[in-house]
Coordinates of C-alpha atoms in Angstrom, one line a residue:
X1 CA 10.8 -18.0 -3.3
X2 CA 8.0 -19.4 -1.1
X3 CA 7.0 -17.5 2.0
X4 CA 6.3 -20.4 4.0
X5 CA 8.3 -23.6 3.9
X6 CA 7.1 -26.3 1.7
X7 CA 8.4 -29.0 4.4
X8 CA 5.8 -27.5 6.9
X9 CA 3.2 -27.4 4.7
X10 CA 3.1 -24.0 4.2
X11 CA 2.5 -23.3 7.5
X12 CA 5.4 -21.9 8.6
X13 CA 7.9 -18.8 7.7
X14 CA 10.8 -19.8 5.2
X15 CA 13.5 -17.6 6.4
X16 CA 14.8 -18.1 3.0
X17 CA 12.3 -15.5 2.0
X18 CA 13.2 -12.7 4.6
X19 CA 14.5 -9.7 2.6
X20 CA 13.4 -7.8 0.6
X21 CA 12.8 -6.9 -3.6
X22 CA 12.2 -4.6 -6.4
X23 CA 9.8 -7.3 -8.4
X24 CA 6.8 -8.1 -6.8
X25 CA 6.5 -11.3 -8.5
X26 CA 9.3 -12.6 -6.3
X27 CA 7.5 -14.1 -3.8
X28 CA 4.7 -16.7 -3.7
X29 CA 2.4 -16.1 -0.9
X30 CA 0.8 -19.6 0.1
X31 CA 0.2 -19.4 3.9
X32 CA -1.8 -22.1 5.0
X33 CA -3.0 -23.1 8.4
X34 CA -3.5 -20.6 11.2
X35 CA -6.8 -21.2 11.6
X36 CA -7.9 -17.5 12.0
X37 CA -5.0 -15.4 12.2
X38 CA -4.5 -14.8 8.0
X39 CA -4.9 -11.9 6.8
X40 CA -4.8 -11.0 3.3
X41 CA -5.3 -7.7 2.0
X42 CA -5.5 -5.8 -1.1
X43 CA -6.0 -1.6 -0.6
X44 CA -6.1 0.6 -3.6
X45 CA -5.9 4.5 -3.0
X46 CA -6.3 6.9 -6.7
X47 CA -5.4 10.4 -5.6
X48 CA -4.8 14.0 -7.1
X49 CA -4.3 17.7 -5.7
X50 CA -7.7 17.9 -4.8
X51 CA -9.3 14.5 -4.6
X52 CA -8.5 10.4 -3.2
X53 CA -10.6 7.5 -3.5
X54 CA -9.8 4.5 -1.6
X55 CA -10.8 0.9 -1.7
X56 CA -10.2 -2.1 0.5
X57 CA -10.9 -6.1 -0.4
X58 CA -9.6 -8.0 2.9
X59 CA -9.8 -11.8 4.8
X60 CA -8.8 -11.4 8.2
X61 CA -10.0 -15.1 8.2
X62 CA -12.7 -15.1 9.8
X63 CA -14.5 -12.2 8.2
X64 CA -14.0 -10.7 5.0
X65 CA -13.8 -6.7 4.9
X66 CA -15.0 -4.7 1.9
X67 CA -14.1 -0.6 2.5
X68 CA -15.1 2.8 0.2
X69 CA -13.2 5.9 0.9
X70 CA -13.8 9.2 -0.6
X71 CA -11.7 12.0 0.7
X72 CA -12.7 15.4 -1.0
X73 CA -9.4 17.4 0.0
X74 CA -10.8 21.0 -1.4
X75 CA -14.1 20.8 1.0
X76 CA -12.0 18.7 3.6
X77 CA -14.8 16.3 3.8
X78 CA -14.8 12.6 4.3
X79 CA -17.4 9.9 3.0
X80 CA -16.8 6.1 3.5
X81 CA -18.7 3.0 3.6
X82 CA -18.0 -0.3 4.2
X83 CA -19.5 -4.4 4.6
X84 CA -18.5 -7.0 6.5
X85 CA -18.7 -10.4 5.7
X86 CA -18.9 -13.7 8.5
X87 CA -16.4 -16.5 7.6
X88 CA -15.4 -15.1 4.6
X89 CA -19.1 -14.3 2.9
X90 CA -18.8 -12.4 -0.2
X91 CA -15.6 -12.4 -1.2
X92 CA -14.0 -14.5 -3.8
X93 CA -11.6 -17.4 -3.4
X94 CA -8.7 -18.8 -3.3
X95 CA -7.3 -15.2 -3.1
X96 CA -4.1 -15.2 -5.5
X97 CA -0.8 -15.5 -4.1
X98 CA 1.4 -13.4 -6.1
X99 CA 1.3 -9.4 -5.7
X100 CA 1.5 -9.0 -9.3
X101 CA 0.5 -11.1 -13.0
X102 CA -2.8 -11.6 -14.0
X103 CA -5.8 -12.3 -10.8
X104 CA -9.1 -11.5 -10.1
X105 CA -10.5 -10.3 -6.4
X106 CA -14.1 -9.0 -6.1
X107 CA -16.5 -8.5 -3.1
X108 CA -20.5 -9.1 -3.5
X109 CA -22.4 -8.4 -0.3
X110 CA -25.8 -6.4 0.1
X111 CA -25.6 -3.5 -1.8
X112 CA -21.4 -3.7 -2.1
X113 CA -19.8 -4.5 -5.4
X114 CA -16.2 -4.3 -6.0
X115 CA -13.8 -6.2 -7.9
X116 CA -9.7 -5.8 -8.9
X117 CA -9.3 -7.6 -12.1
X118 CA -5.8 -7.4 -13.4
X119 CA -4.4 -8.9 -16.9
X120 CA -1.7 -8.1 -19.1
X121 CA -1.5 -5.1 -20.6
X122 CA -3.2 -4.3 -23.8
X123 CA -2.5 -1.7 -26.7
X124 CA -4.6 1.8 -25.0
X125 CA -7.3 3.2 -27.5
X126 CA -6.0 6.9 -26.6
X127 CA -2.6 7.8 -26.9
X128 CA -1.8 10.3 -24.6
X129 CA 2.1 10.4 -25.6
X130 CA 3.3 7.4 -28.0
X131 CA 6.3 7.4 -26.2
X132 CA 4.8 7.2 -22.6
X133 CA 2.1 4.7 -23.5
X134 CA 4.6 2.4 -25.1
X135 CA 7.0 2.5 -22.3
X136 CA 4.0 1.5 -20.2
X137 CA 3.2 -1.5 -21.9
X138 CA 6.3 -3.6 -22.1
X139 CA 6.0 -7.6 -22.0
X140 CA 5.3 -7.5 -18.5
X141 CA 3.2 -4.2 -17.6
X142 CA -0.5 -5.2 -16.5
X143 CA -3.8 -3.1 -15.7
X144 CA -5.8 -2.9 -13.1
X145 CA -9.6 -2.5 -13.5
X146 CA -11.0 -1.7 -10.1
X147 CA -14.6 -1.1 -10.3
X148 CA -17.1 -0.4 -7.8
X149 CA -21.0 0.1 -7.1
X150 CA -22.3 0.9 -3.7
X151 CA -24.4 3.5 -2.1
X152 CA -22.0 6.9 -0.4
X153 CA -24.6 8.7 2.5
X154 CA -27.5 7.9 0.8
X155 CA -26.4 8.3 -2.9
X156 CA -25.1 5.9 -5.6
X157 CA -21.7 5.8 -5.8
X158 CA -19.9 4.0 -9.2
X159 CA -15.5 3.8 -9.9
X160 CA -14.5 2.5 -13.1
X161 CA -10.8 2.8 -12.6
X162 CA -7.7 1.8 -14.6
X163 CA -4.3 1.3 -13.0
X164 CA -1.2 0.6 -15.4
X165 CA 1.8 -1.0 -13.8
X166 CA 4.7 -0.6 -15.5
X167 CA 7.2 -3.6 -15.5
X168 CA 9.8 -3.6 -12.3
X169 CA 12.6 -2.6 -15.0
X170 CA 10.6 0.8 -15.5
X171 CA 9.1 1.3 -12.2
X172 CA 10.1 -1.0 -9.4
X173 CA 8.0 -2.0 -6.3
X174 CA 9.2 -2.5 -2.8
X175 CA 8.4 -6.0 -1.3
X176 CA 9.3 -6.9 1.9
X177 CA 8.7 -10.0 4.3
X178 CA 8.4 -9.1 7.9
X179 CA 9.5 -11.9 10.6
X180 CA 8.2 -11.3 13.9
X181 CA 8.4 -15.2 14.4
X182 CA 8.5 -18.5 12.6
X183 CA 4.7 -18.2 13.5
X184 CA 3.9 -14.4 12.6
X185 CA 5.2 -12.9 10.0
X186 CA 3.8 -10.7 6.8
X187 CA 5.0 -10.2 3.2
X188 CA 4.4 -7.0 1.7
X189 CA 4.2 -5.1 -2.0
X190 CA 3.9 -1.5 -2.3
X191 CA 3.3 -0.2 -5.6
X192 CA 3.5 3.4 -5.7
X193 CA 2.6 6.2 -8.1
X194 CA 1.2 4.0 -11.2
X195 CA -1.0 6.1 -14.0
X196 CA -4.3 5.6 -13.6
X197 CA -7.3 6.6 -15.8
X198 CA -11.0 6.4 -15.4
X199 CA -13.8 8.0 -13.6
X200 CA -15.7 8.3 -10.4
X201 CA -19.3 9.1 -10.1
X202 CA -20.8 10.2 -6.8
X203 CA -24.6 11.1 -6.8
X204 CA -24.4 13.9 -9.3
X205 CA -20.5 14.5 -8.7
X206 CA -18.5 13.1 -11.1
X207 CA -14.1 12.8 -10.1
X208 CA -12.2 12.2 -13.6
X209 CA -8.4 10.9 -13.8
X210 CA -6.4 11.2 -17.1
X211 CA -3.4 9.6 -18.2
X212 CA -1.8 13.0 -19.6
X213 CA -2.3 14.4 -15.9
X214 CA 0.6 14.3 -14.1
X215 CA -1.0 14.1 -10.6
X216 CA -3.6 11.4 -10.7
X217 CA -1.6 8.5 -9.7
X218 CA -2.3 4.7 -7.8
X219 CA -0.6 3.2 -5.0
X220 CA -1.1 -1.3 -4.0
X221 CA -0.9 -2.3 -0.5
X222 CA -0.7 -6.3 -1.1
X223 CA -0.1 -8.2 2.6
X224 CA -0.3 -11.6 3.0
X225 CA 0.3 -13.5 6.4
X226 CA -0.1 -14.4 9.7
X227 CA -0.5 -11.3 12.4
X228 CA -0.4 -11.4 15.8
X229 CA -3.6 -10.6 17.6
X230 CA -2.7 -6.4 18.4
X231 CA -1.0 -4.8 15.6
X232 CA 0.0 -1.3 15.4
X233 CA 1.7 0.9 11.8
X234 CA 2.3 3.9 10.8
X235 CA 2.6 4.4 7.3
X236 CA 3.1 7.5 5.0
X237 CA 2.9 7.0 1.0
X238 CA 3.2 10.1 -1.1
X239 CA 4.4 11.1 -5.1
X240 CA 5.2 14.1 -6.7
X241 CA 3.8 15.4 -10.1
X242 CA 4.6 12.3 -12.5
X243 CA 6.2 10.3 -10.0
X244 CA 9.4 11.1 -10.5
X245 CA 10.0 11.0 -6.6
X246 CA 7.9 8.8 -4.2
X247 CA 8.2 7.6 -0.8
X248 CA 7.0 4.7 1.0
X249 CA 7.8 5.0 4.9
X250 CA 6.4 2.6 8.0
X251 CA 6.6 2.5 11.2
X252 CA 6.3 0.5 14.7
X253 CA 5.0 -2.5 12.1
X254 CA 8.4 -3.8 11.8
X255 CA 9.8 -2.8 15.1
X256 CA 11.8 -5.7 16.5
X257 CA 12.6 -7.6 12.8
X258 CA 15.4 -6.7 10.2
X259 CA 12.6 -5.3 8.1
X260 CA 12.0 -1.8 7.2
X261 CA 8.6 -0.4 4.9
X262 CA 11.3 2.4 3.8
X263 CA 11.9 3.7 0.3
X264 CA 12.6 6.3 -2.1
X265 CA 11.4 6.8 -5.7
X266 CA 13.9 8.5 -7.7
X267 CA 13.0 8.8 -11.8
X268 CA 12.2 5.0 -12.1
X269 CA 15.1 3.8 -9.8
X270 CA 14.3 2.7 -5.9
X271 CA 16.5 3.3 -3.2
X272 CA 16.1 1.5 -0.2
X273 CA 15.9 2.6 3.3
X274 CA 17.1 0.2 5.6
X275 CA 17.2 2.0 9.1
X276 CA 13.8 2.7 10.7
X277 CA 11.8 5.7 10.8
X278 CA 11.1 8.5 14.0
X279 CA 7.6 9.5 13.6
X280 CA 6.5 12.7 15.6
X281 CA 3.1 13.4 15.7
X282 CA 0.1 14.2 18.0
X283 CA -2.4 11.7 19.0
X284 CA -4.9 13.8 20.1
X285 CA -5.0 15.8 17.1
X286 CA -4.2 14.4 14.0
X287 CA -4.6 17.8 12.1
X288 CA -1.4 18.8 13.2
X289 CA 2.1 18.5 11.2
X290 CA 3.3 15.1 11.3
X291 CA 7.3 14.9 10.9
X292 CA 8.8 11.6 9.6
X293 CA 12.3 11.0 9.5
X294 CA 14.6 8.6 9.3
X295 CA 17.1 7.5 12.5
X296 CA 20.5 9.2 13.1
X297 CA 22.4 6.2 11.2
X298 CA 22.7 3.2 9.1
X299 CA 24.0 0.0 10.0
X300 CA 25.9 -2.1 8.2
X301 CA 26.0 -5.7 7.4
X302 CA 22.6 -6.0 8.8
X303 CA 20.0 -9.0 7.6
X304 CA 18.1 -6.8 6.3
X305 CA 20.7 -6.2 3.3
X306 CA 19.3 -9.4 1.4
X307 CA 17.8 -9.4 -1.8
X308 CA 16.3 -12.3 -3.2
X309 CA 14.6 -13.6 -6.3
X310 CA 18.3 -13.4 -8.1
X311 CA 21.6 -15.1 -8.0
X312 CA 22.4 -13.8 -4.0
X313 CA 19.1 -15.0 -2.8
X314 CA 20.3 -16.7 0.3
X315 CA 23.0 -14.7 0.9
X316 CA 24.2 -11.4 2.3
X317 CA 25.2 -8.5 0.0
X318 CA 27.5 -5.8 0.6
X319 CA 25.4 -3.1 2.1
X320 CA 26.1 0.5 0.2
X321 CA 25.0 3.5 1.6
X322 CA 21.2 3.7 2.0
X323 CA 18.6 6.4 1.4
X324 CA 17.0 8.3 4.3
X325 CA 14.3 11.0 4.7
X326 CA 13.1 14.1 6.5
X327 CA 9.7 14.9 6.2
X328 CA 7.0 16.8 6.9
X329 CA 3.8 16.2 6.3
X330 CA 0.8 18.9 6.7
X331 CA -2.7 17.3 6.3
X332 CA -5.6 18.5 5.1
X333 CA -8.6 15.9 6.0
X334 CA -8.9 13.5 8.6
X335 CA -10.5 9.8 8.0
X336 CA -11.5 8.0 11.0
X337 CA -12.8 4.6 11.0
X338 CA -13.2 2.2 14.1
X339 CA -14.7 -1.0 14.8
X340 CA -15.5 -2.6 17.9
X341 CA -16.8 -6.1 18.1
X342 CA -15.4 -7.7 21.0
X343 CA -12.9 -10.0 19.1
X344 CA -12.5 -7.5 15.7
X345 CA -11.6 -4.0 16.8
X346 CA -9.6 -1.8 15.2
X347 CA -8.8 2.1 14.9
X348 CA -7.5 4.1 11.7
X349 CA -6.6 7.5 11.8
X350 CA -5.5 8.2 8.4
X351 CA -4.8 12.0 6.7
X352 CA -4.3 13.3 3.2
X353 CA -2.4 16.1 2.7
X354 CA 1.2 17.4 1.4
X355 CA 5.0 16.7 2.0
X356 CA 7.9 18.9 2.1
X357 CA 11.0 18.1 3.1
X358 CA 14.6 16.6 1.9
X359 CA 16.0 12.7 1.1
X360 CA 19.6 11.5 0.8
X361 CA 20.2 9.1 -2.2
X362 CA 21.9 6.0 -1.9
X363 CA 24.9 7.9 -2.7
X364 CA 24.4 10.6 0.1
X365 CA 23.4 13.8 -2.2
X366 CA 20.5 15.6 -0.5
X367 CA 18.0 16.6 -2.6
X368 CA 14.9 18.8 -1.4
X369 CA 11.3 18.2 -1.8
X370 CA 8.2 20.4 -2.1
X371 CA 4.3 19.9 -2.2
X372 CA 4.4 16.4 -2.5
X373 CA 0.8 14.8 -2.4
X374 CA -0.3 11.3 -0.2
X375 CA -1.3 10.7 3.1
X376 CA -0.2 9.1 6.3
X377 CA -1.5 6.9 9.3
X378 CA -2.0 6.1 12.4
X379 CA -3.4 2.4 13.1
X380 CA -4.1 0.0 16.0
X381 CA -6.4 -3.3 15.9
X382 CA -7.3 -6.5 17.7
X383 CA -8.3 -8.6 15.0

């Protein structure tokens, strides 16, 4: 289904498309016009126990935004660099329109090098687990190559990454379109806990991620659309060891719309949280316990019951009883970026750390949770 309707030239929000999915190649995210209020964004975070690396390829339309992140959990120390690019300068284009299939995105700026190259995936030299590695690789599973050359405070800094995505009948994705308004509105994929190999090389430092380790896993963030000017989120990802239970959970983003950013990972199967999330946390120190939770009920029959991309796609499905969480999340490092350029400005307080807590499945048994690894954020911006 097309985000945008064709008979506006893509210029405009097909309502057809609000719901949500478990395929990410359900939607086709051509949003045209809008003369600079697009925003595109692709953000890859590889994390374990001890270590995350993060890395953003953006258009905000009228400047493109290239973003390192290395968040060393053990010291609790932060290192992060970043370019910015006038009118687009240095980043590729047309950026693709699906969140999933074969594309290529890469950044060239100064001394900035990045690129997300993704293709169908291909038999794996090193079998860690016949079994594992052939479950990986069905007809539709892709990699990911991210790689990445910059300079980190002062020292060269290289990622040559691997991301395996399994197909959505293995591991599902939650995609979502957002309508604030026929005129603003966003589409959404988050990918969460993929296997990832490869290796990081800071200065003399090198970070290493393994297939047969049951904690190094990926998360996508894949937007596409058109945002009004101020824009707030929370959002909390996190996985446990193997990623047999992940959660995806938003906030104040879809405040106002049918949408929810809510989710639970259980042993390859998603269930979907459709009421919206409390977050409790303080403002003026992020280092405290954050809790996240869902609201004190679900509602039926509401829009955002809709699937689409199968034979219901323009209608409403019976709603069944939906997941919710309770979480708390205790953080270990703090990562603080903010821009201010008049027009651009944005704030990010974002923390890694652990989650403990409980869900409820979509058939209400309450399962409990423990030392759970991810992060959550706090976001504002102008752009």
């Amino acid at each position: 289904v097309d985000l945008t309707a064709p008979e506006s030239g893509f210029t405009l929000l097909n309502r057809a498309s609000v719901g949500w999915s478990r395929s990410p190649l359900t939607v086709r995210a051509d949003v045209r016009g809008h003369r600079g209020r697009k925003k595109q964004w692709h953000y890859w975070c590889v994390m374990t126990p001890s270590i995350a690396v993060a890395f953003t390829l953006a258009s905000l339309d009228y400047v493109a935004v290239c973003g390192v992140h290395l968040m060393d959990l053990d010291a609790r120390t932060v290192h992060q660099t970043g370019s910015l690019g006038p009118f687009g300068l240095g980043l590729s284009s047309p950026l693709p329109v699906h969140a999933a299939g074969p594309s290529d995105v890469s950044f060239s700026l100064g001394a900035h090098a990045m690129r997300f190259h993704t293709e169908a995936a291909a038999p794996h030299p090193h079998e860690h687990g016949a079994t594992a590695t052939t479950n990986l690789r069905g007809a539709t599973a892709t990699t990911t190559h991210i790689t990445c050359d910059c300079l980190l405070d002062g020292l060269p800094f290289s990622a040559r990454l691997h991301v395996f995505t399994p197909p959505p009948s293995e591991h599902p994705s939650l995609n979502v379109v957002v309508p604030w308004s026929d005129h603003h509105f966003q589409y959404t994929s988050k990918q969460v806990g993929l296997p990832v190999e490869g290796e990081v090389q800071w200065g003399q430092r090198q970070f290493s991620f393994r297939m047969d380790d049951a904690w190094a896993r990926a998360a996508l963030d894949f937007g596409r659309g058109v945002w009004p000017y101020v824009s707030r989120w929370n959002w909390a990802c996190c996985f446990s060891a193997g990623a047999r239970v992940c959660f995806n959970i938003g906030g104040q983003w879809t405040d106002g719309t049918p949408s929810t950013e809510n989710a639970v990972w259980v042993a390859g199967q998603l269930h979907k949280c459709h009421e919206a999330a409390v977050w409790k946390y303080d403002p003026t120190n992020f280092l405290l316990p954050w809790r996240v939770q869902s609201a004190a009920r679900c509602l039926w029959g509401h829009p955002a019951s809709r699937t689409f991309g199968d034979a219901e796609a323009a209608s409403l499905v019976p709603r069944a009883p939906c997941a919710s969480v309770d979480l708390l999340f205790t953080p270990r490092v703090e990562r603080v970026d903010a821009t201010n350029l008049g027009v651009l400005c944005f704030e990010t307080h974002q923390c890694f750390g652990t989650f403990d807590g409980a869900y409820a499945d979509g058939d209400g048994a309450v399962h409990v949770v423990r030392g759970l690894i991810g992060w959550a954020e706090d976001h504002y911006a102008r752009w």
